[in-house]
Short mmCIF file of C-alpha atoms and ligand atoms in Angstrom, two decimals:
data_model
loop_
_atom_site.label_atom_id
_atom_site.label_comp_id
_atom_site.label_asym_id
_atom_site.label_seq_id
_atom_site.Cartn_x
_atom_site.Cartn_y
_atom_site.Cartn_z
CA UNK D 1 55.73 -10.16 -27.26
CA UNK D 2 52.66 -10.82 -29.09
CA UNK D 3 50.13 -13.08 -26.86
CA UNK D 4 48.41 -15.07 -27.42
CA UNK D 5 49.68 -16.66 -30.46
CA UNK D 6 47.25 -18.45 -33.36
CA UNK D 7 48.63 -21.59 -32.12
CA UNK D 8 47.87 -21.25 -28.32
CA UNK D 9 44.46 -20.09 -29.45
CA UNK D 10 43.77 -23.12 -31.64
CA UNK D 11 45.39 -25.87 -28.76
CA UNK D 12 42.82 -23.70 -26.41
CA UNK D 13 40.10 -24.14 -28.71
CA UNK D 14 40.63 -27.53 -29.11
CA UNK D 15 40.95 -28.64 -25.17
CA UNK D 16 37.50 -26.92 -24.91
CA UNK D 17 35.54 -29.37 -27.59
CA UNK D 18 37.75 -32.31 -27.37
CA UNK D 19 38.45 -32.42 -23.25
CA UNK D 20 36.00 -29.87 -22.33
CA UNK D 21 32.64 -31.25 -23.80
CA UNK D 22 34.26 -33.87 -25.99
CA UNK D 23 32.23 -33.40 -28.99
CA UNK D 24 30.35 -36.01 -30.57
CA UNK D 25 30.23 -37.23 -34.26
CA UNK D 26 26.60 -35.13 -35.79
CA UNK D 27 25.84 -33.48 -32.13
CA UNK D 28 24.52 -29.92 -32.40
CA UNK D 29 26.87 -27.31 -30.22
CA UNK D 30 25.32 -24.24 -28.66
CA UNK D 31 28.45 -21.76 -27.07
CA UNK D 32 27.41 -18.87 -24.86
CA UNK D 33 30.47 -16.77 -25.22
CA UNK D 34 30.93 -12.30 -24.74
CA UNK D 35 31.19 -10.35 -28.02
CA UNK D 36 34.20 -9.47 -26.90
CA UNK D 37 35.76 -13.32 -27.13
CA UNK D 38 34.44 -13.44 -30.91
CA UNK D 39 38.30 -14.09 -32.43
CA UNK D 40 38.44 -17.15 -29.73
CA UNK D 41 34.94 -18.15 -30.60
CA UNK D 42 36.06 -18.51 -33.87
CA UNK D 43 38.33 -21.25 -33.01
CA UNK D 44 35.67 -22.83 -30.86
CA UNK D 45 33.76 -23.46 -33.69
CA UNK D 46 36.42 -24.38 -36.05
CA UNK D 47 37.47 -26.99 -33.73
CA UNK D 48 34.30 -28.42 -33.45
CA UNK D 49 33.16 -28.51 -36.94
CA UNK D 50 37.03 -30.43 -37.16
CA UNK D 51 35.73 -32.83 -34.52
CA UNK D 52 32.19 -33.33 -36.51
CA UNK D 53 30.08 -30.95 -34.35
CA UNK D 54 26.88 -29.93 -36.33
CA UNK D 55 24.46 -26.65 -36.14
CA UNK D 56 26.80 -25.31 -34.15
CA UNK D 57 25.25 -21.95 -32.94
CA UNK D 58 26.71 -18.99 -30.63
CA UNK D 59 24.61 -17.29 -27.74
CA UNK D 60 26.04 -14.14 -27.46
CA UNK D 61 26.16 -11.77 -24.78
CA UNK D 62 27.06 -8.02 -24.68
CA UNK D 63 27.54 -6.70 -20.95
CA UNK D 64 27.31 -3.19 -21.95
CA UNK D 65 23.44 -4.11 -23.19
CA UNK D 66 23.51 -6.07 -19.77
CA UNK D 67 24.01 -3.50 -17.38
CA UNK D 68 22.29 -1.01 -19.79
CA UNK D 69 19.24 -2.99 -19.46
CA UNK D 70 19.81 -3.47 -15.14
CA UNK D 71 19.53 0.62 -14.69
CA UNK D 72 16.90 1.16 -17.40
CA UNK D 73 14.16 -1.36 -17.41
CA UNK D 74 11.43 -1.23 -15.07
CA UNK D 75 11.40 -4.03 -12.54
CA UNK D 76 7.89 -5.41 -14.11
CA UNK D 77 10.20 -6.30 -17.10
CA UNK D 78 12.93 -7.60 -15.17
CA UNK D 79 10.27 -10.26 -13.36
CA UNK D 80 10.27 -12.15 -16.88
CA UNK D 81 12.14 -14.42 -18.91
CA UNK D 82 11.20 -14.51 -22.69
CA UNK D 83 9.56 -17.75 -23.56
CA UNK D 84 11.39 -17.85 -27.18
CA UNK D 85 14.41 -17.69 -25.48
CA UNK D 86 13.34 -20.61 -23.19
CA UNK D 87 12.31 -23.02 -25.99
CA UNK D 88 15.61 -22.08 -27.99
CA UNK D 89 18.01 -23.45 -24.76
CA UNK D 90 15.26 -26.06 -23.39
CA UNK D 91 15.14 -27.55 -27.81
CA UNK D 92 18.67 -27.68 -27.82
CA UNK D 93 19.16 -29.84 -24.61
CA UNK D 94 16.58 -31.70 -25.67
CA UNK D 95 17.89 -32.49 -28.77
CA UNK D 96 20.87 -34.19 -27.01
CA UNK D 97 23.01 -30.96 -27.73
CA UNK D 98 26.02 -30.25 -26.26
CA UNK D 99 27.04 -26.31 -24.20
CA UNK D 100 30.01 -24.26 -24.25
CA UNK D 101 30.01 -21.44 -21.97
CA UNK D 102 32.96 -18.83 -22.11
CA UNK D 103 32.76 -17.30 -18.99
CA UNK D 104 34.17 -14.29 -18.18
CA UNK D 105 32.31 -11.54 -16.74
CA UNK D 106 33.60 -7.86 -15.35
CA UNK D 107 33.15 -8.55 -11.74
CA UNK D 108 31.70 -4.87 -11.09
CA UNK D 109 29.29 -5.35 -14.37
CA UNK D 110 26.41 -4.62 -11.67
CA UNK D 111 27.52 -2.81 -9.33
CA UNK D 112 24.94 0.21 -7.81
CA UNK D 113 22.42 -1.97 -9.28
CA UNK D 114 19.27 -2.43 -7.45
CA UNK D 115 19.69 -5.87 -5.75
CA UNK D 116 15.94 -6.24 -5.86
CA UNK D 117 16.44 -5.61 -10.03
CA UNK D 118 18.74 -7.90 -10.05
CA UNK D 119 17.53 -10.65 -7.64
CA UNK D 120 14.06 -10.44 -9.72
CA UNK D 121 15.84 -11.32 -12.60
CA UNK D 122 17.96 -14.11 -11.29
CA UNK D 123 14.32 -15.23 -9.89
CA UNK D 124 12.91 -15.37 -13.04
CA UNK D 125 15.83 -16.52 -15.60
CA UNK D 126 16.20 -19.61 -12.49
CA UNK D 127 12.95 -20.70 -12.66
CA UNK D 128 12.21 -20.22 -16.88
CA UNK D 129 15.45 -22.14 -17.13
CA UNK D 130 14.56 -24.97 -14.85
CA UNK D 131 15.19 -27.96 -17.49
CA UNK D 132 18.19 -26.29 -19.48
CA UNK D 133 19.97 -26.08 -16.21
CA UNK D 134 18.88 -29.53 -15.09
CA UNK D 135 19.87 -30.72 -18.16
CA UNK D 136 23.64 -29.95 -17.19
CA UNK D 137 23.78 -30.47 -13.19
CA UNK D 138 22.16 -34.02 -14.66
CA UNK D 139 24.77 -34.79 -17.12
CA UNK D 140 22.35 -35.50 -19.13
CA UNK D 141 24.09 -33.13 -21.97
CA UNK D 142 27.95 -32.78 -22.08
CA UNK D 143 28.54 -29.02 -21.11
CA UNK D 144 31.64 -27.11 -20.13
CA UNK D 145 33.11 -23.84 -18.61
CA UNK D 146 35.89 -22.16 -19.96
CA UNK D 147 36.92 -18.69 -19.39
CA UNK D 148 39.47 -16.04 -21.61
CA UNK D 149 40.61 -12.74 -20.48
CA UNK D 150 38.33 -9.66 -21.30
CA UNK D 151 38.89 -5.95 -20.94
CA UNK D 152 37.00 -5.11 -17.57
CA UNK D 153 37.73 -8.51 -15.90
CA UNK D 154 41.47 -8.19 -16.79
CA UNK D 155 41.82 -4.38 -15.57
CA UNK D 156 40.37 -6.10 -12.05
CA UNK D 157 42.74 -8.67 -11.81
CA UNK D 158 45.80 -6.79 -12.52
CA UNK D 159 44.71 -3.17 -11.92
CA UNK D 160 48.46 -1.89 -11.70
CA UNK D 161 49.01 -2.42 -15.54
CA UNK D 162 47.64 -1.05 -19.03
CA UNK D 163 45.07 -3.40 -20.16
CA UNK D 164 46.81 -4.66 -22.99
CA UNK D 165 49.75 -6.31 -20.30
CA UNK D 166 46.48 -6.92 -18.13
CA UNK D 167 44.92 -9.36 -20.75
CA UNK D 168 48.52 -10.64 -21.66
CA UNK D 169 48.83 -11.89 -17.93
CA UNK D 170 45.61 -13.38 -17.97
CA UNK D 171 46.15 -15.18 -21.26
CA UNK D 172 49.50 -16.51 -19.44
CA UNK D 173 47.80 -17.21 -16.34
CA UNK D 174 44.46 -18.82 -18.19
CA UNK D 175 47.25 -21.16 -20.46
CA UNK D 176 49.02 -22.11 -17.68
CA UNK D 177 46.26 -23.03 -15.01
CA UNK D 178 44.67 -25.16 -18.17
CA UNK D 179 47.65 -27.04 -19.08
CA UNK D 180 47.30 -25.10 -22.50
CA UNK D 181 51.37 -24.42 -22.40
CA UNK D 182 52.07 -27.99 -21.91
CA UNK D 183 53.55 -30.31 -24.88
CA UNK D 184 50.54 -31.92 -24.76
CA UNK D 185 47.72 -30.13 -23.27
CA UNK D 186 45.02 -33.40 -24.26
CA UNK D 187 47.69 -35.35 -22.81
CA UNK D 188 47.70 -33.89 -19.43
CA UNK D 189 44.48 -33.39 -18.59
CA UNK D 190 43.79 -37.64 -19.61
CA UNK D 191 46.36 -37.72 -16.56
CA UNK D 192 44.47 -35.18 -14.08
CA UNK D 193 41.71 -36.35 -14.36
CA UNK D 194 43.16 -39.82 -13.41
CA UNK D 195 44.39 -38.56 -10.20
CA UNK D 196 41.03 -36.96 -9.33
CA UNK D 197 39.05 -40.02 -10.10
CA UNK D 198 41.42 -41.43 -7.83
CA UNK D 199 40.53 -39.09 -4.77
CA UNK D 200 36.75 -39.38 -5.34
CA UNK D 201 37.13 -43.44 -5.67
CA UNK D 202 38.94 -43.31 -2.21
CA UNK D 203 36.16 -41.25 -0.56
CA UNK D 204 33.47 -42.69 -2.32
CA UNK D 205 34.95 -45.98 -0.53
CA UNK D 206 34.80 -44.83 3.07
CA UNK D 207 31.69 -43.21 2.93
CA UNK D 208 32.43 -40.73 5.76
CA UNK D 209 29.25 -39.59 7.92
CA UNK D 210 30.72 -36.34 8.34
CA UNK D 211 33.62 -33.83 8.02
CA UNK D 212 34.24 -31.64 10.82
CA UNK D 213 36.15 -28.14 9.35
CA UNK D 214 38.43 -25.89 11.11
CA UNK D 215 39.85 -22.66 10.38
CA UNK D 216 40.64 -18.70 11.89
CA UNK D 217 36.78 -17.78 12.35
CA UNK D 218 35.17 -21.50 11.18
CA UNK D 219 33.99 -24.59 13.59
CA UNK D 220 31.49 -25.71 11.47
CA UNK D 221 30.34 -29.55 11.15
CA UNK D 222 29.01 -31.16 7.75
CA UNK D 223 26.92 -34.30 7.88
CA UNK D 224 27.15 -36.30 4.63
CA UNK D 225 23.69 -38.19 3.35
CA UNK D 226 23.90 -42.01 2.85
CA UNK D 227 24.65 -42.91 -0.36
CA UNK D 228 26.48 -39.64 -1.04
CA UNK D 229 29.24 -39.63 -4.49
CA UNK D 230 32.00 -37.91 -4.85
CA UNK D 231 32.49 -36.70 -8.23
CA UNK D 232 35.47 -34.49 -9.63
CA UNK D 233 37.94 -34.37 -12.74
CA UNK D 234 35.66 -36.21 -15.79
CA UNK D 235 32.34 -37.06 -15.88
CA UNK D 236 29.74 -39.39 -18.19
CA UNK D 237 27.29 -37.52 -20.11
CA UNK D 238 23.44 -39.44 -21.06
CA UNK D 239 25.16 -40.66 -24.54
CA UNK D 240 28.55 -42.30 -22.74
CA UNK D 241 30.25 -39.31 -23.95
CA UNK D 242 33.47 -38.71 -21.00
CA UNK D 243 33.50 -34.48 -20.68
CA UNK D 244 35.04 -32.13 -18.39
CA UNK D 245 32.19 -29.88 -16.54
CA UNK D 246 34.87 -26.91 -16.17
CA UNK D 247 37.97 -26.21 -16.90
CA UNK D 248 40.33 -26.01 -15.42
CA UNK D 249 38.67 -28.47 -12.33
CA UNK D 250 40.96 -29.19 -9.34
CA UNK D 251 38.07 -29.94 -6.95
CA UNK D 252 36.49 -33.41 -5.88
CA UNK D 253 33.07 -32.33 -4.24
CA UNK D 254 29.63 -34.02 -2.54
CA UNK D 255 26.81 -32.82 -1.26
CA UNK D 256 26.06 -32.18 2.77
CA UNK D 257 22.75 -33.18 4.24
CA UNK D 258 20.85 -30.12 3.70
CA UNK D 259 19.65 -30.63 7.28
CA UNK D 260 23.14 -31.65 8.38
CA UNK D 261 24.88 -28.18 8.80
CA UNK D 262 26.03 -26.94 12.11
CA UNK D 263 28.33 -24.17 13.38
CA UNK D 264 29.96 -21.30 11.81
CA UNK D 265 32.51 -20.79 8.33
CA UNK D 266 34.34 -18.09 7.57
CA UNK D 267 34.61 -16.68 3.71
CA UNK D 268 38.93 -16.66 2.86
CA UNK D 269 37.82 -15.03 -0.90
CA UNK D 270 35.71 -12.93 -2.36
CA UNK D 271 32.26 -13.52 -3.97
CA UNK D 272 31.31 -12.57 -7.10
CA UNK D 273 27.60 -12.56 -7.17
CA UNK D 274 26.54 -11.63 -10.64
CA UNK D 275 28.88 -8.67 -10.97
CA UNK D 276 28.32 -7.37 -6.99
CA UNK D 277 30.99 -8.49 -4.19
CA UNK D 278 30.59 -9.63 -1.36
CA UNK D 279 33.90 -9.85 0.87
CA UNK D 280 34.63 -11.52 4.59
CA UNK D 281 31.66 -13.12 5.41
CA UNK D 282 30.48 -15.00 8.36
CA UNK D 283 27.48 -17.77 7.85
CA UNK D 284 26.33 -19.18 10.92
CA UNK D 285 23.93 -22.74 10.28
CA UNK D 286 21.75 -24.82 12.46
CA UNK D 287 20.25 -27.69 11.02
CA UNK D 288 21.59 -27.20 8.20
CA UNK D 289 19.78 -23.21 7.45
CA UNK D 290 21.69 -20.11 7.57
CA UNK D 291 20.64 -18.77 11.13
CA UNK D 292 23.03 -15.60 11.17
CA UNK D 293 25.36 -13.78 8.94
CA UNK D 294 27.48 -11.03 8.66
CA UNK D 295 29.65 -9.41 6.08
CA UNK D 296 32.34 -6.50 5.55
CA UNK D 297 31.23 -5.95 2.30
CA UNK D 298 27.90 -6.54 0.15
CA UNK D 299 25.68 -7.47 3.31
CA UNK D 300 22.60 -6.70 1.08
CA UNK D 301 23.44 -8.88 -1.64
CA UNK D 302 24.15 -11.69 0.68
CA UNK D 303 21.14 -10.96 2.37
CA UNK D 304 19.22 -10.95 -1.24
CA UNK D 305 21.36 -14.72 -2.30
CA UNK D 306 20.02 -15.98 0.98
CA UNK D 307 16.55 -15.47 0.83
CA UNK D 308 16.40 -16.03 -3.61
CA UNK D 309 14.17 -18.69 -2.32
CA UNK D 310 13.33 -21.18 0.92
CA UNK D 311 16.51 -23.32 0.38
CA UNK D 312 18.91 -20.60 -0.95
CA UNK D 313 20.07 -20.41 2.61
CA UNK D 314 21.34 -23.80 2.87
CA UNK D 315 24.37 -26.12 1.36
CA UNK D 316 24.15 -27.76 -2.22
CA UNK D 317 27.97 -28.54 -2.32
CA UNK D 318 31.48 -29.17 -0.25
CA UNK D 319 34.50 -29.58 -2.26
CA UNK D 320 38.16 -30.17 -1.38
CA UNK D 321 41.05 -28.39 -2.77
CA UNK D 322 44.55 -28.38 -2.05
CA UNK D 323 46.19 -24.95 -0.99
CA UNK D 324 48.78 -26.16 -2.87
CA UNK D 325 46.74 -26.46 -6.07
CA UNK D 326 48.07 -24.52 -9.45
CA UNK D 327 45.32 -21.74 -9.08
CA UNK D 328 46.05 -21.01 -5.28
CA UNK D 329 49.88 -21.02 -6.01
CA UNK D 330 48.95 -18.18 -8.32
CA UNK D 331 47.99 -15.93 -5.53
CA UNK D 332 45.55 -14.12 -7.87
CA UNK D 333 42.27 -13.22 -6.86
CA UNK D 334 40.10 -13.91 -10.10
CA UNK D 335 36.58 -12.47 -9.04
CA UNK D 336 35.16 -15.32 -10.73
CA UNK D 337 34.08 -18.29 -9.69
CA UNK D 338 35.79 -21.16 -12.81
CA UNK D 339 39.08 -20.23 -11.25
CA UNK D 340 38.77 -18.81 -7.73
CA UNK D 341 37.06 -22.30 -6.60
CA UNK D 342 39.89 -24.03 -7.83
CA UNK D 343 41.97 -22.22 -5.65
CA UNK D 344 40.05 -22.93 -2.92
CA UNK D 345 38.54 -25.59 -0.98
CA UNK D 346 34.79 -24.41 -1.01
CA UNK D 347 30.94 -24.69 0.18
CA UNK D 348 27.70 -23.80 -2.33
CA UNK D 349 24.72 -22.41 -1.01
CA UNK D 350 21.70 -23.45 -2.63
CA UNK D 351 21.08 -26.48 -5.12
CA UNK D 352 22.72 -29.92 -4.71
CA UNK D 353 23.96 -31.70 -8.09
CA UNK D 354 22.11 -35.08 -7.98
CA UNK D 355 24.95 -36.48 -9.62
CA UNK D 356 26.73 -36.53 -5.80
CA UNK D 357 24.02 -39.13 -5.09
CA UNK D 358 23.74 -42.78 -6.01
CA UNK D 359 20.80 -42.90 -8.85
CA UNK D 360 20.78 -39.06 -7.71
CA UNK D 361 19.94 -38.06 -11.39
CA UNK D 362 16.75 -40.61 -12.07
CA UNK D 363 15.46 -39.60 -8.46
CA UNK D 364 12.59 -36.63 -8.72
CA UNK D 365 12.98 -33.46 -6.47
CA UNK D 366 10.93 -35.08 -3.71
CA UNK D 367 12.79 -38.31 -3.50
CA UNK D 368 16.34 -36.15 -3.27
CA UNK D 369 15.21 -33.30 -1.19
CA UNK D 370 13.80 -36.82 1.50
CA UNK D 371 17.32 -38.40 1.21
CA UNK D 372 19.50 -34.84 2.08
CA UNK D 373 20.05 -33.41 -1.40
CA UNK D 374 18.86 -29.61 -1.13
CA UNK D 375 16.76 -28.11 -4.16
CA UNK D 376 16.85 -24.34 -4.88
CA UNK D 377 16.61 -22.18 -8.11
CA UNK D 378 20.44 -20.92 -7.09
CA UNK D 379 23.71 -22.39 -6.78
CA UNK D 380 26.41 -20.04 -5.13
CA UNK D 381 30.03 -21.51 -4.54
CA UNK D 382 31.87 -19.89 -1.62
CA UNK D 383 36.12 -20.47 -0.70
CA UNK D 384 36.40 -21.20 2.47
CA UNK D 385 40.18 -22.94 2.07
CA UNK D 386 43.55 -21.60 3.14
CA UNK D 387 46.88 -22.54 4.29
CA UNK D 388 45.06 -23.21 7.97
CA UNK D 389 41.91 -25.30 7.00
CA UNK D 390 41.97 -28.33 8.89
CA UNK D 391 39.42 -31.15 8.09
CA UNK D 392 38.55 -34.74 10.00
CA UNK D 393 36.33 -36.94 8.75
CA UNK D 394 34.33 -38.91 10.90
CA UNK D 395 33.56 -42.89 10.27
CA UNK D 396 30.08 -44.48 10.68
CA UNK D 397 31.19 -45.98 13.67
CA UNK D 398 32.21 -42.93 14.87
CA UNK D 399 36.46 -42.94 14.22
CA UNK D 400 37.91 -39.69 13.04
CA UNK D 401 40.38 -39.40 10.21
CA UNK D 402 42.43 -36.37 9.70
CA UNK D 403 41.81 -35.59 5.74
CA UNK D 404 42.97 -32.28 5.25
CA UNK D 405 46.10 -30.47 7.63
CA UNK D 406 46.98 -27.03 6.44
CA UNK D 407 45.00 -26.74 3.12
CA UNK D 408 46.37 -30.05 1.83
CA UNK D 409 45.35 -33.61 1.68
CA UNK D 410 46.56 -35.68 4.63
CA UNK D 411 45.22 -38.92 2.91
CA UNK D 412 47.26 -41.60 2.04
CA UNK D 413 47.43 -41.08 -1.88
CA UNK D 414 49.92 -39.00 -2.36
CA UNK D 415 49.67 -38.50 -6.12
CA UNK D 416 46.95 -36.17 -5.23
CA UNK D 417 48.36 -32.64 -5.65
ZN1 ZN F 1 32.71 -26.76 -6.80
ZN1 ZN F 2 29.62 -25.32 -7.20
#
């Protein structure tokens, strides 16, 4: 069997501009996508030239250069981010343009690394792309995930087959999780998106003042900032535009107090930190900081994503996901995050998205760092959901509400998967 087929390519293509960022009439596209994706690319930008997209340009990356570049440069060179490059992201956004990012990286691309190499350079690509990335966790652009099987990443995932039934899987896998082999792929995800809206209308109701989670190894105890929003499924670019962040989504997710964080959580996958793992990990908070950690496996790099800068060691993100969601039922492990934190319920250490605030995104970093929102260069999602993750929420007035029994919902609206 030949996979994937022109057709399954195309309907892919076409979920990513039309669901995905949901193109608009004369916008400009920019897609960050891996050499290796160029056939799928091609589709991309058929489909949005189709849908009226125009200067539609492709950012591509090449993650032999990548890791070429991690052992050879000099660290001075590392501790920059070129200004042209800057302007070219930073004009686009600005410019009201919408992003496409195919993302699909080997998860060992760095591994034996320096982490100091590599934290320098997340240090400086975080800070030089301050207002491109604020442009997305603002809305104010449409912009959206997607990921398709390559060579190294597929060998990972299914490491007891040739890579040619490797990628096959994946394709499988990647068309199934996205609704892709459904009749109607637009269809479906018009409906999944209705259900999530419905979760995050519920919650966004109650206004819980806290969740209290536990699991094997996790007693930890999340205080939720006044005027909190859930968001999840769709969202509402700047130009009214409705787009899908990532895809596939199964998460509805808030932000904690950043001061609000007490007690320990236990790590149920692994990490994928910019090509290095890190695997069963421990983070122990007190108001709301990362007092103690430990981990079985990449202690340093943890160590390194904690201390990026002064708030990369505290939450940005909590987001609830059903065990029984179509990713988890999978039982793959991905090594990367678009699909392994919609298997998962999970937490993120470092930046908050304003958009999980009321007004969050016309509020400057003072005024949401004042009302709980934390601010940090990184943004690190971590699965802390299985079959045993409990949750209670706790009322203003102090009444607890079981939420989540056994990795599932244990709310009332049962159209929820
Ligand atoms: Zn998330
Ligand atoms: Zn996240």
């Amino acid at each position: 069997m030949v996979s994937p087929s022109q057709e399954q390519l195309k309907k892919y293509a076409s979920l990513a501009i039309r669901i995905g960022v949901n193109i608009q009439k004369g916008q400009p596209l920019l897609i960050n996508a891996p050499i290796e994706g160029a056939e799928f690319v091609h589709y991309v930008v058929e489909e949005a030239y189709n849908a009226g997209a125009e200067n539609v340009q492709v950012e591509w990356n090449d993650e032999v250069l990548t890791r070429m570049k991690f052992m050879k440069e000099p660290l001075h060179v590392l501790e920059s981010f070129p200004e042209w490059k800057v302007q070219r992201l930073t004009e686009h956004v600005n410019k009201g343009g919408a992003v496409i990012t195919i993302y699909s990286p080997n998860p060992e691309l760095l591994q034996g690394v320096d982490p100091a190499k590599f934290s320098a350079a997340n240090k400086a690509s975080g800070e030089a792309l301050k207002d491109y990335r604020n442009a997305m966790m603002t809305d104010t652009v449409q912009w959206s995930i997607i990921g398709i099987p390559t060579t190294n990443w597929a060998k990972k995932v299914y490491p007891n087959v040739d890579v040619e039934e490797a990628k096959q899987q994946m394709w499988e896998q990647i068309f199934h999780i996205t609704r892709v082999d459904q009749e109607d792929p637009i269809q479906a995800w018009l409906q999944h998106n209705d259900t999530l809206r419905q979760a995050r209308e519920y919650l966004n109701e109650k206004q819980y003042a806290k969740l209290i989670y536990k699991a094997p190894g996790t007693d930890l105890t999340v205080e939720l900032p006044e005027n909190h929003r859930w968001a999840g499924g769709s969202t509402v670019a700047k130009n009214g535009a409705t787009f899908n962040p990532n895809l596939p989504t199964e998460e509805v997710f808030t932000m904690p107090h950043k001061d609000g964080v007490n007690g320990t959580v236990k790590s149920t996958k692994p990490l994928n930190f910019n090509g290095n793992l890190i695997d069963n990990f421990t983070l122990t908070f007190k108001d709301g900081k990362v007092v103690d950690f430990e981990a079985e496996t990449g202690y340093e790099t943890l160590k390194y994503l904690l201390e990026a800068d002064e708030s990369s060691n505290q939450l940005g993100e909590l987001a609830l996901v059903p065990h029984s969601s179509p990713i988890s039922q999978s039982n793959l492990i991905f090594y990367n995050t678009l699909y392994d934190e919609n298997a998962s319920s999970h937490l993120a250490l470092g930046a908050a998205y304003p958009i999980n605030m009321k007004d969050g995104s016309s509020l400057t970093e003072d005024e949401l760092k004042e009302r709980g929102a934390n601010v940090s260069i990184t943004h690190e999602d971590f699965m802390i959901g299985s079959a045993e993750l409990d949750i209670d929420a706790v009322t203003k007035e102090g009444n607890i509400e079981p939420i989540f029994r056994n990795g599932n919902w244990a709310l009332d609206f049962s159209s929820v998967e």
